[in-house]
PDB file of C-alpha atoms in Angstrom:
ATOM      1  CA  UNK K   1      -7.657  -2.560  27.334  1.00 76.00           C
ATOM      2  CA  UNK K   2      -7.453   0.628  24.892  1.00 82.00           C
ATOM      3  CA  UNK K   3      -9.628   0.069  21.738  1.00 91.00           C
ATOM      4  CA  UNK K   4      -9.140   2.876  18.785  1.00 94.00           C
ATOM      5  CA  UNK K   5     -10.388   2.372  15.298  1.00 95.00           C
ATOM      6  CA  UNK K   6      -6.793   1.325  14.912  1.00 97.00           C
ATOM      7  CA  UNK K   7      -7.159  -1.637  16.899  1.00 96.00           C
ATOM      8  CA  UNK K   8     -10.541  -2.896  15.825  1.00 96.00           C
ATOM      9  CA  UNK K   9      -9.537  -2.805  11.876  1.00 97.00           C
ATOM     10  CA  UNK K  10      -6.604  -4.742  12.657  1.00 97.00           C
ATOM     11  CA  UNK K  11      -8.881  -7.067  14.691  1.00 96.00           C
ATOM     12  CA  UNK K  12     -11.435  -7.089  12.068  1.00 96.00           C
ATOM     13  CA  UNK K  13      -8.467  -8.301   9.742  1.00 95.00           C
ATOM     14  CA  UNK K  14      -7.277 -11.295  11.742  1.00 96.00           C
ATOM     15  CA  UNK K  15      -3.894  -9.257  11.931  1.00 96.00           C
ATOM     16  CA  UNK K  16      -1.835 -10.114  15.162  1.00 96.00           C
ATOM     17  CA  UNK K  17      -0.600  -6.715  16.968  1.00 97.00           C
ATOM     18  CA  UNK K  18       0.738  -6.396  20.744  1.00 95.00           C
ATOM     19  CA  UNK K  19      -1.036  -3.711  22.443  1.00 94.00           C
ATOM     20  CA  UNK K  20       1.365  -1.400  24.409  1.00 91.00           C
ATOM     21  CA  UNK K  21      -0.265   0.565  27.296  1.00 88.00           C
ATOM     22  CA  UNK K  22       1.722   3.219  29.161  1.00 87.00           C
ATOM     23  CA  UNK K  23       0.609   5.379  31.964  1.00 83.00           C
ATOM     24  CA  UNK K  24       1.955   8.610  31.063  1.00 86.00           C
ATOM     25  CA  UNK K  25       0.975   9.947  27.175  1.00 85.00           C
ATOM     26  CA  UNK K  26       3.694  10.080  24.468  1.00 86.00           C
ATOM     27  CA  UNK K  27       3.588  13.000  22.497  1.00 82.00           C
ATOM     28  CA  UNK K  28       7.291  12.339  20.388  1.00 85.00           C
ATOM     29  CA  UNK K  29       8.360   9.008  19.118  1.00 89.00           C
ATOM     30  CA  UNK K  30      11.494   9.367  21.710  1.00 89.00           C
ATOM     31  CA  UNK K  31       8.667   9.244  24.500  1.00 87.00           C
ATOM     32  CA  UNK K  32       6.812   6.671  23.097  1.00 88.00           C
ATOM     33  CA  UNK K  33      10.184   4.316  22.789  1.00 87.00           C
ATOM     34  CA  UNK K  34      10.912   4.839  26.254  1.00 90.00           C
ATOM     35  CA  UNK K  35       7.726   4.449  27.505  1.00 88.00           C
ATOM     36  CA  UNK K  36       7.066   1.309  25.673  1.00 89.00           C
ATOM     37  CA  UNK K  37      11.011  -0.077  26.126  1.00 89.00           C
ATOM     38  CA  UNK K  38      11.467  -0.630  22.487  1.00 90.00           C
ATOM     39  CA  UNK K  39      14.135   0.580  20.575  1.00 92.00           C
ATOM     40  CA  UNK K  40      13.749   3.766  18.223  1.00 90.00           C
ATOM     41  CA  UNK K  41      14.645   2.345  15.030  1.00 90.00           C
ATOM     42  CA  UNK K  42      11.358   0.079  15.334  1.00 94.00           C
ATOM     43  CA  UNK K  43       9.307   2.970  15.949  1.00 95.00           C
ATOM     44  CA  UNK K  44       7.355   4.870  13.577  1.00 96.00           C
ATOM     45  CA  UNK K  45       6.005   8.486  12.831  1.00 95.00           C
ATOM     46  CA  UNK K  46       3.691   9.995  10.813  1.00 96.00           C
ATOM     47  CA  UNK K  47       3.661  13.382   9.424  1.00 96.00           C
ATOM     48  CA  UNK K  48       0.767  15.389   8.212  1.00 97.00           C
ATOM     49  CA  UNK K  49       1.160  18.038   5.362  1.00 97.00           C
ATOM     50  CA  UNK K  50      -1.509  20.072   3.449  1.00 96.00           C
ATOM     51  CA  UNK K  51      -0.415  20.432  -0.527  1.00 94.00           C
ATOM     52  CA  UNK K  52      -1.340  22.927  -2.829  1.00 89.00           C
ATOM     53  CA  UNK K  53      -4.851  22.484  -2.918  1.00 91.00           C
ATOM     54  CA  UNK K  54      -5.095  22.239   1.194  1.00 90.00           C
ATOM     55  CA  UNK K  55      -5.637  18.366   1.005  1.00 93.00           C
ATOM     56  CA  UNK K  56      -4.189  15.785   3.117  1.00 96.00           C
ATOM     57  CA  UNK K  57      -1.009  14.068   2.465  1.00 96.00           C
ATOM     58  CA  UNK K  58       0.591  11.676   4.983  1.00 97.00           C
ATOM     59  CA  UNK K  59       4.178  10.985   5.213  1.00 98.00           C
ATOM     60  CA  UNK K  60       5.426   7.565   7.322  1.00 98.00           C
ATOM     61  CA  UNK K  61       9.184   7.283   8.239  1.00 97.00           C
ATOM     62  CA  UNK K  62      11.452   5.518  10.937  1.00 96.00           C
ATOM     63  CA  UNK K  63      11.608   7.634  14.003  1.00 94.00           C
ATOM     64  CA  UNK K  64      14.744   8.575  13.662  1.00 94.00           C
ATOM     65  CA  UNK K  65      14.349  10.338  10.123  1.00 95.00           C
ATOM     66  CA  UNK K  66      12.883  13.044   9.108  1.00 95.00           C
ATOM     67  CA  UNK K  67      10.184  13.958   6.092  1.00 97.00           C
ATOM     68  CA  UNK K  68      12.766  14.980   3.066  1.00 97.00           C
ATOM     69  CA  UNK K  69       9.857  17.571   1.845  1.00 95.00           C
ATOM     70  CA  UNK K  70      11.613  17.533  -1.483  1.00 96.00           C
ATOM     71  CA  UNK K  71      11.642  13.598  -2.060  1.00 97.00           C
ATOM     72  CA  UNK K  72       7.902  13.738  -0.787  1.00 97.00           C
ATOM     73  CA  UNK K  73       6.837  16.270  -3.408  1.00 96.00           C
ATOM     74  CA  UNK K  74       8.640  14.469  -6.255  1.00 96.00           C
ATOM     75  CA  UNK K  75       7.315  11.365  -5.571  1.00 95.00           C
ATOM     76  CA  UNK K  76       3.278  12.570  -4.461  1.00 94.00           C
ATOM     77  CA  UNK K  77       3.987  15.100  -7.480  1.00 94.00           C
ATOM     78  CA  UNK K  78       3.148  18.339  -5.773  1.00 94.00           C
ATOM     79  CA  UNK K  79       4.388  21.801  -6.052  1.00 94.00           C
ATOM     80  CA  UNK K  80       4.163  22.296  -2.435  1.00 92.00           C
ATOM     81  CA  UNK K  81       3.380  21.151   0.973  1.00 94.00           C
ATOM     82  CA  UNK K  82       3.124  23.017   4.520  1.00 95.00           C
ATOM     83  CA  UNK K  83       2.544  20.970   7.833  1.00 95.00           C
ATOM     84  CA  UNK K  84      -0.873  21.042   8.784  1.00 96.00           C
ATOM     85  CA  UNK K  85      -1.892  22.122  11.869  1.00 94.00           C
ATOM     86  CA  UNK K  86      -3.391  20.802  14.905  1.00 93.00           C
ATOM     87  CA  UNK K  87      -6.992  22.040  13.562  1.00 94.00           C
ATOM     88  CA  UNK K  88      -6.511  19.859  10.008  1.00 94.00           C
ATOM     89  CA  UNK K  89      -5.618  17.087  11.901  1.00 94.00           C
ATOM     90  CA  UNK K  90      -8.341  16.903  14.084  1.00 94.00           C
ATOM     91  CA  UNK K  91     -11.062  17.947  11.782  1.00 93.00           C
ATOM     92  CA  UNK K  92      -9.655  16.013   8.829  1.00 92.00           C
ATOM     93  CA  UNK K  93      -8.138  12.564  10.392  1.00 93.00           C
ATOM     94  CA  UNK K  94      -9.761  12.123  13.662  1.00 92.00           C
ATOM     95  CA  UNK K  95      -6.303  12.456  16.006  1.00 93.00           C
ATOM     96  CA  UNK K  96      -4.144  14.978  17.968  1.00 90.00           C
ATOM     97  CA  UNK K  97      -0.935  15.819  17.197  1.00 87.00           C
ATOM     98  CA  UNK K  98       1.508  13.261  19.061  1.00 85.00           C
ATOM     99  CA  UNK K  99      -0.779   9.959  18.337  1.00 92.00           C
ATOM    100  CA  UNK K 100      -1.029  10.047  14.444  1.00 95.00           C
ATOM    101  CA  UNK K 101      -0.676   6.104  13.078  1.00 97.00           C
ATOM    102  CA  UNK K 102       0.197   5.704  10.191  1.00 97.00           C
ATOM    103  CA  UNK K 103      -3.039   4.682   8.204  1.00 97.00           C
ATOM    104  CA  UNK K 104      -6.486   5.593   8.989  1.00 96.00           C
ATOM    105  CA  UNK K 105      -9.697   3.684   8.904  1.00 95.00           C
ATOM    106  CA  UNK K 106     -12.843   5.355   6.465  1.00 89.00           C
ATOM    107  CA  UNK K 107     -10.359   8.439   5.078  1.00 90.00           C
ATOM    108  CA  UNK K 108      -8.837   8.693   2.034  1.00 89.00           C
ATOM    109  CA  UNK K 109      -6.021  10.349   1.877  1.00 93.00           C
ATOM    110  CA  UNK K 110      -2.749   9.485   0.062  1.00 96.00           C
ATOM    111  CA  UNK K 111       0.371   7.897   2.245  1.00 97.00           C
ATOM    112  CA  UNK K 112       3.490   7.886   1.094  1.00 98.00           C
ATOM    113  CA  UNK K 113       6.203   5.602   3.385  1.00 97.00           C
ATOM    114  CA  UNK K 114       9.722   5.884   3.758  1.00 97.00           C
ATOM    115  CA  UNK K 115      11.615   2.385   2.321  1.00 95.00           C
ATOM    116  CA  UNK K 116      13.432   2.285   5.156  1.00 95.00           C
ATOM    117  CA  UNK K 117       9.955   2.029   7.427  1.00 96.00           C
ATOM    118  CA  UNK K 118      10.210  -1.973   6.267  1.00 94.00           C
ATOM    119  CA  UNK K 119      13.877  -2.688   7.501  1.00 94.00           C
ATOM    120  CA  UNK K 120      13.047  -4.304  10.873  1.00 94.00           C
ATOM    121  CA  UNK K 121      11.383  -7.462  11.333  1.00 96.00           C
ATOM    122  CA  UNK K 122       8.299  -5.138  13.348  1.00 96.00           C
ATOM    123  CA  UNK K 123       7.491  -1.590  13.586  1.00 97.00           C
ATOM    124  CA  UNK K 124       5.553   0.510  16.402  1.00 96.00           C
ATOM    125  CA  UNK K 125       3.112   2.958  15.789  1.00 96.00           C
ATOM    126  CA  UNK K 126       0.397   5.022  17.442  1.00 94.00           C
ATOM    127  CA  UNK K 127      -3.026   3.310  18.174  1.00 94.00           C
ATOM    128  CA  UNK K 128      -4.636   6.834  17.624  1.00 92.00           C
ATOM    129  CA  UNK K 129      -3.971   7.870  21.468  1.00 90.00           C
ATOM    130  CA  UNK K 130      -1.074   9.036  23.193  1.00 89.00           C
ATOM    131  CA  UNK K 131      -1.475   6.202  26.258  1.00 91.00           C
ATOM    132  CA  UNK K 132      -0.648   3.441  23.828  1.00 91.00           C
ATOM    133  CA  UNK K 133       1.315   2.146  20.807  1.00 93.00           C
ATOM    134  CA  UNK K 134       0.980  -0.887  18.538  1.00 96.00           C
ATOM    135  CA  UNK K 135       3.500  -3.527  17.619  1.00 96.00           C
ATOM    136  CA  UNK K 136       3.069  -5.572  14.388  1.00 97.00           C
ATOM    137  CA  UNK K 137       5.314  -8.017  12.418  1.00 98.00           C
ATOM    138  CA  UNK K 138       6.364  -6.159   9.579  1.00 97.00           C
ATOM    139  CA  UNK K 139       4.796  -8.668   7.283  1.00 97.00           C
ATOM    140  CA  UNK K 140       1.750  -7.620   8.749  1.00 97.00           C
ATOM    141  CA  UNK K 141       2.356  -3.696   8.262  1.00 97.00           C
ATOM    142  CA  UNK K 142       3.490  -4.117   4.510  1.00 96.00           C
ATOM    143  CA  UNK K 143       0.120  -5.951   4.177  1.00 96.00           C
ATOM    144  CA  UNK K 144      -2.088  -3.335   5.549  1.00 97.00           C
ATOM    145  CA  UNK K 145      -0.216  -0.531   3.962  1.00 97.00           C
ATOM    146  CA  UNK K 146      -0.498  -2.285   0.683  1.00 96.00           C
ATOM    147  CA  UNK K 147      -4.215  -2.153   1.636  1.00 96.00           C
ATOM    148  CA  UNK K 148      -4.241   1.532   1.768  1.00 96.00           C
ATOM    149  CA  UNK K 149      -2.832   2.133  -1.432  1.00 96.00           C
ATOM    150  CA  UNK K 150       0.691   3.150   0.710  1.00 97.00           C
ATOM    151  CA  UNK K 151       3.418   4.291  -1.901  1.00 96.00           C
ATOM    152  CA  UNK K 152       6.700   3.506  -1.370  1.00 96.00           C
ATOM    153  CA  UNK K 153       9.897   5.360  -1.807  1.00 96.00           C
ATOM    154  CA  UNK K 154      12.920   7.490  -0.621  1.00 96.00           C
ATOM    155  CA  UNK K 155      11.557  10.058   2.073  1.00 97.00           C
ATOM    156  CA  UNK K 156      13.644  10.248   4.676  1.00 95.00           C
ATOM    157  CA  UNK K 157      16.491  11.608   5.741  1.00 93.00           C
ATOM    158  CA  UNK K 158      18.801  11.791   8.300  1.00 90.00           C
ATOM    159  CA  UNK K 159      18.823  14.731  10.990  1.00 86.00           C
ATOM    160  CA  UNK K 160      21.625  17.044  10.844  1.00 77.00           C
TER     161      UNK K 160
END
């Protein structure tokens, strides 16, 4: 069974998750749906930007939206933001590009989530590797995002 840091906080926590394995790795949330035969709308993504001062700032949105980079530097009130690479994410959160999760164990950076992320009645996310995804009730998500200081608010928006 795949353990991550992901997996043992919720663990630690007493938080119920279903552990979804797949064989081949799952570098876009399309993948990762497929893979794991859940729908998109229940799957989530997680976006890493840099703002002005080259920190860390995490955006979490359905699957099916994107990061409105305006709404995001409203609401984190920031001048500007640029993705970070595959280098800041490493070095900085511990993951690769393609198995982000939404929160992250020991770091402290600021996460902002889309509204729309608490819709369903669960979500799927990355377990911090691209072989696997987690499933939680959405009860459960709200509570661990509330537990990393996750603000809320209008982020996403549709693809053109």
């Amino acid at each position: 069974m795949v353990r991550t840091e992901i997996t043992d906080y919720l663990r630690d926590r007493g938080i119920e998750y279903e552990l979804l394995e797949h064989g081949d790795d799952a570098l876009t949330s399309e993948k990762a749906a497929e893979l794991r035969d859940v729908p998109l709308a229940e799957m989530l993504k997680s976006m890493v930007f840099l703002d002005d001062d080259r920190e860390v700032v995490v955006a979490v949105v359905p699957a099916e939206r994107n990061v409105d980079l305006g709404s995001l530097r409203a609401i984190a009130d920031i001048d500007s933001l640029k993705f970070a690479d595959e280098e800041v994410i490493e070095s900085d959160l511990g993951y690769t590009i393609g198995a982000i999760p939404p929160f992250f164990p020991g770091r402290d950076c600021p996460i902002y989530m889309d509204s729309d992320v608490l819709r369903n009645d669960e979500v799927n996310f990355s377990s911090g590797r691209p072989d696997a995804g987690i499933e939680v009730e959405i009860r459960a998500f709200r509570k661990v995002m509330d537990e990393f200081d996750a603000e809320r608010g209008a982020i996403g928006t549709t693809p053109d």
